[in-house]
Amino acid sequence: MIRSVIQGCGSYLPARVVTNADLAKTMDTSDEWIQQRTGICQRHIAAEGEMTSHLALKASERALEHAGLKASDLDLIVLATATPDETFPATATRVQAGLGMTKGAAFDVQAVCAGFVYGLSVADSLIKNGLASTALVIGAETFSRILDWDDRGTCVLFGDGAGAVVLKAEQGAGTTADRGVLANALHSDGRQHDILYVDGGPSSTRTTGFLRMEGKEVFKHAVVNMAAVVGEVLAKAGLETKDIDWLVPHQANKRIIDGTGRKLGLPPERVVVTVDRHANTSAASIPLALDAAVKDGRIKKGDLLLLEGIGGGLAWGASLVRW
Ligand code: ACO
């Protein structure tokens, strides 16, 4: 059985760090309010002219180096983003050109904060179906560009960044001891559009628009749907919560992460948290958290990882990966 095995990972954060105290200088907010409600202490913000493709390219170069592979080995790039450089073409093609990759295909997927899990599932399916053999899956965002900086209820929550993994087709035994992606589960519910969306776009207002959110509603859906999709993906693989070595969740809010961990009965020591340093980087948050825990040595070869995320759509999903 063909498995998509993660060969390496990488990430990149823009140089500029904006702390909660920095925000409190220009708007009616406080470090205490933001930390208590979200666990966020700081976020990275892209420089003028620094685009999603630039962050994605740097994360991709680091992932390829970590994997010991070259751009010429790749035949697929799937880039998850809700903040592309341009309406078209796909930002993935910018990364393709930047890396110097000339064969195969590069395209974007749009599932906002669930984007990385969607991208991983798509790449995994293409690999398993023989349409690709070596793939880069990237989550990259410049959410600072779609924030209404006059809306303190949303602008304090997000940051910019990128993370990437390199997948390679390998023959597995077809058991859960195999390395690679073991199972995926994806969902969306378009009826929930109004609780989290951007009020602009090429076909509606012909502007980019700003993020709008009903935070309390999103919170409720997040905890319920996350616990359910985790159960679903574990059942698909025939595994149980106790088998998970690391939960690597979308980093929206410390309280959502804690709530999901509690519902699953996972101790906090087995949950990777970076929301304090990165804030919510949408599609980039899972690969950023993954890279942090791999590079500091917490995640080791053979560990079972549960990746999960939810965002605008609503769209949500989970992937079970043997590292
Ligand atoms: N600083 C200070 N006060 C603020 C701020 C701020 N940045 N933002 C809002 N307030 C005020 C409000 O004006 C309100 O004041 P009032 O009572 O005088 O009217 C008060 O704080 C409470 O506002 P609420 O919006 O009710 O605050 P709540 O406790 O719901 O917390 C939050 C808001 C943090 C957004 C919460 O709802 C939440 O975590 N939701 C989850 C949404 C999320 O994480 N979304 C990320 C994108 S989706 C995803 O990635 C899953």
CSV table of N, CA and C in Angstrom, one decimal, residues 146-271:
chain,number,residue,atom,x,y,z
A,146,ILE,N,-6.1,41.4,5.6
A,146,ILE,CA,-7.6,41.3,5.5
A,146,ILE,C,-8.2,41.6,6.9
A,147,LEU,N,-7.4,42.2,7.8
A,147,LEU,CA,-8.0,42.6,9.1
A,147,LEU,C,-8.5,44.0,9.1
A,148,ASP,N,-9.6,44.2,9.8
A,148,ASP,CA,-10.1,45.6,10.0
A,148,ASP,C,-9.4,46.0,11.3
A,149,TRP,N,-8.4,46.9,11.1
A,149,TRP,CA,-7.6,47.3,12.3
A,149,TRP,C,-8.3,48.2,13.2
A,150,ASP,N,-9.6,48.6,12.8
A,150,ASP,CA,-10.4,49.4,13.7
A,150,ASP,C,-11.4,48.4,14.5
A,151,ASP,N,-11.3,47.1,14.2
A,151,ASP,CA,-12.2,46.2,15.0
A,151,ASP,C,-11.4,45.4,15.9
A,152,ARG,N,-11.3,45.9,17.2
A,152,ARG,CA,-10.5,45.2,18.2
A,152,ARG,C,-10.9,43.8,18.5
A,153,GLY,N,-12.2,43.5,18.2
A,153,GLY,CA,-12.7,42.1,18.5
A,153,GLY,C,-12.1,41.1,17.5
A,154,THR,N,-11.5,41.5,16.4
A,154,THR,CA,-10.9,40.5,15.5
A,154,THR,C,-9.4,40.7,15.3
A,155,CYS,N,-9.0,42.0,15.2
A,155,CYS,CA,-7.6,42.3,14.7
A,155,CYS,C,-6.5,41.8,15.6
A,156,VAL,N,-6.9,41.6,16.9
A,156,VAL,CA,-5.9,41.2,17.9
A,156,VAL,C,-5.6,39.7,17.8
A,157,LEU,N,-6.4,39.0,17.1
A,157,LEU,CA,-6.4,37.5,17.1
A,157,LEU,C,-5.4,36.8,16.1
A,158,PHE,N,-5.0,37.6,15.1
A,158,PHE,CA,-4.4,36.9,13.9
A,158,PHE,C,-2.9,37.4,13.7
A,159,GLY,N,-2.2,36.6,13.0
A,159,GLY,CA,-0.8,36.9,12.6
A,159,GLY,C,-0.5,36.3,11.2
A,160,ASP,N,0.7,36.6,10.8
A,160,ASP,CA,1.2,36.1,9.5
A,160,ASP,C,2.3,35.0,9.6
A,161,GLY,N,2.4,34.2,8.6
A,161,GLY,CA,3.4,33.1,8.7
A,161,GLY,C,3.2,32.0,7.7
A,162,ALA,N,4.1,31.1,7.7
A,162,ALA,CA,4.0,30.0,6.7
A,162,ALA,C,4.7,28.7,7.3
A,163,GLY,N,4.1,27.6,6.9
A,163,GLY,CA,4.8,26.3,7.3
A,163,GLY,C,4.6,25.3,6.1
A,164,ALA,N,5.5,24.4,6.0
A,164,ALA,CA,5.4,23.4,4.9
A,164,ALA,C,5.9,22.0,5.3
A,165,VAL,N,5.4,21.0,4.6
A,165,VAL,CA,5.9,19.7,4.8
A,165,VAL,C,6.2,19.1,3.4
A,166,VAL,N,7.1,18.2,3.3
A,166,VAL,CA,7.4,17.4,2.0
A,166,VAL,C,6.9,16.0,2.2
A,167,LEU,N,6.1,15.6,1.3
A,167,LEU,CA,5.5,14.2,1.3
A,167,LEU,C,6.2,13.4,0.2
A,168,LYS,N,6.4,12.1,0.5
A,168,LYS,CA,7.0,11.3,-0.6
A,168,LYS,C,6.3,9.9,-0.5
A,169,ALA,N,6.0,9.4,-1.7
A,169,ALA,CA,5.3,8.1,-1.8
A,169,ALA,C,6.3,7.0,-1.4
A,170,GLU,N,5.8,6.2,-0.4
A,170,GLU,CA,6.7,5.0,0.0
A,170,GLU,C,5.7,3.8,0.1
A,171,GLN,N,6.3,2.7,0.0
A,171,GLN,CA,5.5,1.5,0.1
A,171,GLN,C,5.3,1.2,1.6
A,172,GLY,N,4.1,1.0,2.1
A,172,GLY,CA,3.8,0.6,3.5
A,172,GLY,C,3.2,-0.8,3.5
A,173,ALA,N,3.1,-1.3,4.8
A,173,ALA,CA,2.5,-2.6,4.9
A,173,ALA,C,1.0,-2.5,5.0
A,174,GLY,N,0.5,-1.3,5.1
A,174,GLY,CA,-1.0,-1.1,5.2
A,174,GLY,C,-1.5,-1.3,6.6
A,175,THR,N,-0.5,-1.2,7.6
A,175,THR,CA,-1.0,-1.2,9.0
A,175,THR,C,-0.8,0.1,9.6
A,176,THR,N,-1.3,0.3,10.9
A,176,THR,CA,-1.1,1.6,11.5
A,176,THR,C,0.3,1.9,12.0
A,177,ALA,N,1.1,0.8,11.9
A,177,ALA,CA,2.6,1.0,12.3
A,177,ALA,C,3.3,1.7,11.1
A,178,ASP,N,2.7,1.8,9.9
A,178,ASP,CA,3.4,2.5,8.8
A,178,ASP,C,3.6,3.9,9.1
A,179,ARG,N,4.7,4.4,8.6
A,179,ARG,CA,4.9,5.9,8.7
A,179,ARG,C,4.1,6.5,7.6
A,180,GLY,N,3.7,7.8,7.8
A,180,GLY,CA,2.9,8.5,6.8
A,180,GLY,C,1.5,8.9,7.2
A,181,VAL,N,0.8,9.4,6.2
A,181,VAL,CA,-0.6,9.8,6.5
A,181,VAL,C,-1.5,8.5,6.6
A,182,LEU,N,-2.1,8.3,7.7
A,182,LEU,CA,-2.9,7.0,8.0
A,182,LEU,C,-4.4,7.2,7.6
A,183,ALA,N,-4.9,8.4,7.9
A,183,ALA,CA,-6.3,8.6,7.6
A,183,ALA,C,-6.6,10.1,7.6
A,184,ASN,N,-7.6,10.5,6.9
A,184,ASN,CA,-8.1,11.9,6.8
A,184,ASN,C,-9.6,12.0,6.9
A,185,ALA,N,-10.1,13.1,7.4
A,185,ALA,CA,-11.5,13.3,7.4
A,185,ALA,C,-11.8,14.8,7.2
A,186,LEU,N,-12.6,15.1,6.2
A,186,LEU,CA,-12.9,16.5,5.9
A,186,LEU,C,-14.4,16.8,6.0
A,187,HIS,N,-14.8,18.0,6.4
A,187,HIS,CA,-16.2,18.4,6.4
A,187,HIS,C,-16.3,19.9,6.2
A,188,SER,N,-17.5,20.3,5.7
A,188,SER,CA,-17.8,21.7,5.7
A,188,SER,C,-19.3,21.9,5.9
A,189,ASP,N,-19.7,23.1,6.3
A,189,ASP,CA,-21.2,23.3,6.5
A,189,ASP,C,-21.4,24.8,6.1
A,190,GLY,N,-21.8,25.0,4.8
A,190,GLY,CA,-22.0,26.3,4.2
A,190,GLY,C,-23.1,27.1,4.9
A,191,ARG,N,-23.9,26.5,5.7
A,191,ARG,CA,-25.0,27.2,6.4
A,191,ARG,C,-24.4,28.2,7.4
A,192,GLN,N,-23.1,27.9,7.8
A,192,GLN,CA,-22.5,28.7,8.9
A,192,GLN,C,-21.7,29.9,8.3
A,193,HIS,N,-21.9,30.2,7.0
A,193,HIS,CA,-21.1,31.2,6.4
A,193,HIS,C,-21.0,32.5,7.2
A,194,ASP,N,-22.1,33.0,7.7
A,194,ASP,CA,-22.2,34.3,8.3
A,194,ASP,C,-21.4,34.5,9.6
A,195,ILE,N,-21.0,33.4,10.3
A,195,ILE,CA,-20.3,33.6,11.5
A,195,ILE,C,-18.8,33.8,11.4
A,196,LEU,N,-18.3,33.6,10.1
A,196,LEU,CA,-16.9,33.9,9.9
A,196,LEU,C,-16.7,34.0,8.4
A,197,TYR,N,-16.4,35.2,7.9
A,197,TYR,CA,-16.3,35.4,6.4
A,197,TYR,C,-15.5,36.7,6.2
A,198,VAL,N,-15.2,36.9,4.9
A,198,VAL,CA,-14.6,38.2,4.5
A,198,VAL,C,-15.6,39.0,3.7
A,199,ASP,N,-15.8,40.2,4.0
A,199,ASP,CA,-16.9,40.9,3.3
A,199,ASP,C,-16.5,41.6,2.0
A,200,GLY,N,-15.8,40.8,1.2
A,200,GLY,CA,-15.4,41.3,-0.1
A,200,GLY,C,-14.8,40.2,-0.9
A,201,GLY,N,-14.6,40.5,-2.2
A,201,GLY,CA,-14.1,39.5,-3.1
A,201,GLY,C,-14.2,39.9,-4.6
A,202,PRO,N,-13.5,39.3,-5.5
A,202,PRO,CA,-13.6,39.7,-6.9
A,202,PRO,C,-15.0,39.7,-7.5
A,203,SER,N,-15.8,38.7,-7.1
A,203,SER,CA,-17.1,38.6,-7.8
A,203,SER,C,-18.2,39.3,-7.0
A,204,SER,N,-17.9,39.8,-5.8
A,204,SER,CA,-19.0,40.5,-5.1
A,204,SER,C,-18.7,42.0,-5.0
A,205,THR,N,-17.8,42.4,-4.3
A,205,THR,CA,-17.5,43.8,-4.1
A,205,THR,C,-16.4,44.4,-5.0
A,206,ARG,N,-15.7,43.5,-5.6
A,206,ARG,CA,-14.5,43.8,-6.4
A,206,ARG,C,-13.4,44.5,-5.5
A,207,THR,N,-13.5,44.3,-4.2
A,207,THR,CA,-12.5,44.7,-3.3
A,207,THR,C,-12.0,43.4,-2.5
A,208,THR,N,-11.0,43.6,-1.7
A,208,THR,CA,-10.5,42.4,-0.9
A,208,THR,C,-11.4,42.2,0.3
A,209,GLY,N,-11.9,43.2,0.9
A,209,GLY,CA,-12.7,43.0,2.1
A,209,GLY,C,-12.0,42.8,3.4
A,210,PHE,N,-12.8,42.7,4.5
A,210,PHE,CA,-12.2,42.5,5.8
A,210,PHE,C,-12.9,41.3,6.5
A,211,LEU,N,-12.1,40.7,7.4
A,211,LEU,CA,-12.6,39.6,8.1
A,211,LEU,C,-13.7,40.0,9.1
A,212,ARG,N,-14.8,39.2,9.1
A,212,ARG,CA,-15.9,39.5,10.0
A,212,ARG,C,-16.2,38.2,10.8
A,213,MET,N,-16.5,38.3,12.1
A,213,MET,CA,-16.6,37.1,12.9
A,213,MET,C,-17.5,37.3,14.1
A,214,GLU,N,-18.4,36.3,14.3
A,214,GLU,CA,-19.1,36.2,15.5
A,214,GLU,C,-18.4,35.2,16.4
A,215,GLY,N,-17.5,35.8,17.3
A,215,GLY,CA,-16.5,34.9,18.0
A,215,GLY,C,-17.2,33.8,18.9
A,216,LYS,N,-18.2,34.2,19.6
A,216,LYS,CA,-18.8,33.2,20.5
A,216,LYS,C,-19.4,32.0,19.7
A,217,GLU,N,-20.0,32.3,18.6
A,217,GLU,CA,-20.6,31.2,17.7
A,217,GLU,C,-19.5,30.3,17.2
A,218,VAL,N,-18.4,30.9,16.7
A,218,VAL,CA,-17.3,30.1,16.2
A,218,VAL,C,-16.7,29.2,17.3
A,219,PHE,N,-16.6,29.8,18.4
A,219,PHE,CA,-16.1,29.1,19.6
A,219,PHE,C,-16.9,27.8,19.8
A,220,LYS,N,-18.2,27.9,19.9
A,220,LYS,CA,-19.0,26.8,20.2
A,220,LYS,C,-18.9,25.7,19.1
A,221,HIS,N,-18.9,26.1,17.8
A,221,HIS,CA,-18.8,25.1,16.7
A,221,HIS,C,-17.4,24.4,16.8
A,222,ALA,N,-16.4,25.2,17.1
A,222,ALA,CA,-15.0,24.7,17.0
A,222,ALA,C,-14.8,23.5,18.0
A,223,VAL,N,-15.2,23.7,19.2
A,223,VAL,CA,-15.0,22.6,20.2
A,223,VAL,C,-15.7,21.4,19.9
A,224,VAL,N,-17.0,21.5,19.5
A,224,VAL,CA,-17.9,20.4,19.2
A,224,VAL,C,-17.4,19.6,17.9
A,225,ASN,N,-17.1,20.4,16.9
A,225,ASN,CA,-16.7,19.8,15.6
A,225,ASN,C,-15.3,19.2,15.7
A,226,MET,N,-14.4,19.8,16.4
A,226,MET,CA,-13.1,19.3,16.6
A,226,MET,C,-13.1,17.9,17.2
A,227,ALA,N,-13.8,17.8,18.3
A,227,ALA,CA,-13.8,16.5,19.1
A,227,ALA,C,-14.4,15.5,18.2
A,228,ALA,N,-15.5,15.8,17.4
A,228,ALA,CA,-16.2,14.8,16.6
A,228,ALA,C,-15.2,14.3,15.4
A,229,VAL,N,-14.6,15.3,14.8
A,229,VAL,CA,-13.7,14.9,13.6
A,229,VAL,C,-12.5,14.1,14.1
A,230,VAL,N,-12.0,14.4,15.3
A,230,VAL,CA,-10.9,13.6,15.8
A,230,VAL,C,-11.4,12.1,16.0
A,231,GLY,N,-12.6,12.0,16.6
A,231,GLY,CA,-13.1,10.6,16.8
A,231,GLY,C,-13.3,9.9,15.5
A,232,GLU,N,-13.7,10.6,14.5
A,232,GLU,CA,-14.0,10.0,13.2
A,232,GLU,C,-12.7,9.5,12.5
A,233,VAL,N,-11.6,10.4,12.6
A,233,VAL,CA,-10.4,10.0,11.9
A,233,VAL,C,-9.7,8.8,12.7
A,234,LEU,N,-9.8,8.8,14.0
A,234,LEU,CA,-9.3,7.7,14.8
A,234,LEU,C,-10.0,6.4,14.4
A,235,ALA,N,-11.4,6.5,14.3
A,235,ALA,CA,-12.2,5.3,14.0
A,235,ALA,C,-11.8,4.7,12.6
A,236,LYS,N,-11.5,5.7,11.7
A,236,LYS,CA,-11.2,5.2,10.3
A,236,LYS,C,-9.9,4.4,10.4
A,237,ALA,N,-9.0,4.8,11.2
A,237,ALA,CA,-7.7,4.1,11.3
A,237,ALA,C,-7.7,2.9,12.3
A,238,GLY,N,-8.8,2.8,13.0
A,238,GLY,CA,-8.9,1.7,14.0
A,238,GLY,C,-8.0,2.0,15.2
A,239,LEU,N,-7.9,3.3,15.6
A,239,LEU,CA,-7.0,3.7,16.7
A,239,LEU,C,-7.9,4.4,17.7
A,240,GLU,N,-7.3,4.7,18.9
A,240,GLU,CA,-8.0,5.3,20.0
A,240,GLU,C,-7.2,6.6,20.5
A,241,THR,N,-7.9,7.4,21.2
A,241,THR,CA,-7.2,8.6,21.7
A,241,THR,C,-5.9,8.3,22.5
A,242,LYS,N,-6.0,7.2,23.2
A,242,LYS,CA,-4.8,6.9,24.0
A,242,LYS,C,-3.5,6.6,23.1
A,243,ASP,N,-3.8,6.3,21.8
A,243,ASP,CA,-2.7,6.0,20.9
A,243,ASP,C,-2.0,7.3,20.4
A,244,ILE,N,-2.6,8.4,20.6
A,244,ILE,CA,-2.1,9.7,20.1
A,244,ILE,C,-0.9,10.1,20.9
A,245,ASP,N,0.2,10.4,20.3
A,245,ASP,CA,1.4,10.9,21.0
A,245,ASP,C,1.3,12.4,21.1
A,246,TRP,N,0.9,13.1,20.0
A,246,TRP,CA,0.8,14.5,19.9
A,246,TRP,C,-0.4,15.0,19.2
A,247,LEU,N,-1.2,15.9,19.8
A,247,LEU,CA,-2.2,16.6,19.2
A,247,LEU,C,-1.6,17.9,18.7
A,248,VAL,N,-1.6,18.1,17.3
A,248,VAL,CA,-1.1,19.4,16.7
A,248,VAL,C,-2.3,20.1,16.1
A,249,PRO,N,-3.0,20.9,17.0
A,249,PRO,CA,-4.2,21.5,16.5
A,249,PRO,C,-4.0,22.9,15.8
A,250,HIS,N,-5.0,23.3,15.0
A,250,HIS,CA,-5.0,24.7,14.6
A,250,HIS,C,-4.9,25.6,15.8
A,251,GLN,N,-4.1,26.6,15.6
A,251,GLN,CA,-3.8,27.5,16.8
A,251,GLN,C,-4.7,28.8,16.6
A,252,ALA,N,-6.0,28.7,17.1
A,252,ALA,CA,-6.9,29.8,17.0
A,252,ALA,C,-6.9,30.5,18.4
A,253,ASN,N,-6.9,29.7,19.4
A,253,ASN,CA,-7.3,30.2,20.7
A,253,ASN,C,-6.9,29.2,21.7
A,254,LYS,N,-6.2,29.5,22.8
A,254,LYS,CA,-5.8,28.6,23.8
A,254,LYS,C,-7.0,27.9,24.4
A,255,ARG,N,-8.1,28.6,24.5
A,255,ARG,CA,-9.3,28.0,25.2
A,255,ARG,C,-9.9,27.0,24.3
A,256,ILE,N,-9.9,27.2,23.0
A,256,ILE,CA,-10.4,26.2,22.1
A,256,ILE,C,-9.5,24.9,22.2
A,257,ILE,N,-8.2,25.1,22.1
A,257,ILE,CA,-7.3,24.0,22.2
A,257,ILE,C,-7.5,23.2,23.5
A,258,ASP,N,-7.5,24.0,24.6
A,258,ASP,CA,-7.7,23.3,25.9
A,258,ASP,C,-9.0,22.5,26.0
A,259,GLY,N,-10.1,23.2,25.4
A,259,GLY,CA,-11.4,22.6,25.4
A,259,GLY,C,-11.4,21.3,24.6
A,260,THR,N,-10.8,21.3,23.5
A,260,THR,CA,-10.7,20.1,22.6
A,260,THR,C,-9.9,19.0,23.3
A,261,GLY,N,-8.7,19.4,23.9
A,261,GLY,CA,-7.9,18.4,24.6
A,261,GLY,C,-8.6,17.8,25.8
A,262,ARG,N,-9.4,18.6,26.5
A,262,ARG,CA,-10.2,18.1,27.6
A,262,ARG,C,-11.2,17.1,27.2
A,263,LYS,N,-12.0,17.5,26.1
A,263,LYS,CA,-13.0,16.6,25.5
A,263,LYS,C,-12.4,15.3,25.1
A,264,LEU,N,-11.2,15.3,24.6
A,264,LEU,CA,-10.6,14.0,24.2
A,264,LEU,C,-9.9,13.3,25.3
A,265,GLY,N,-9.7,13.9,26.4
A,265,GLY,CA,-9.0,13.3,27.5
A,265,GLY,C,-7.5,13.3,27.3
A,266,LEU,N,-7.0,14.2,26.6
A,266,LEU,CA,-5.6,14.3,26.3
A,266,LEU,C,-4.9,15.2,27.3
A,267,PRO,N,-3.8,14.8,28.0
A,267,PRO,CA,-3.2,15.7,28.9
A,267,PRO,C,-2.5,16.8,28.2
A,268,PRO,N,-2.4,18.1,28.8
A,268,PRO,CA,-1.8,19.2,28.1
A,268,PRO,C,-0.4,19.0,27.6
A,269,GLU,N,0.3,18.1,28.3
A,269,GLU,CA,1.7,17.8,27.9
A,269,GLU,C,1.8,17.1,26.5
A,270,ARG,N,0.7,16.6,26.0
A,270,ARG,CA,0.7,16.0,24.7
A,270,ARG,C,0.0,16.9,23.6
A,271,VAL,N,-0.2,18.1,23.9
A,271,VAL,CA,-0.8,19.1,23.0
A,271,VAL,C,0.3,20.1,22.6
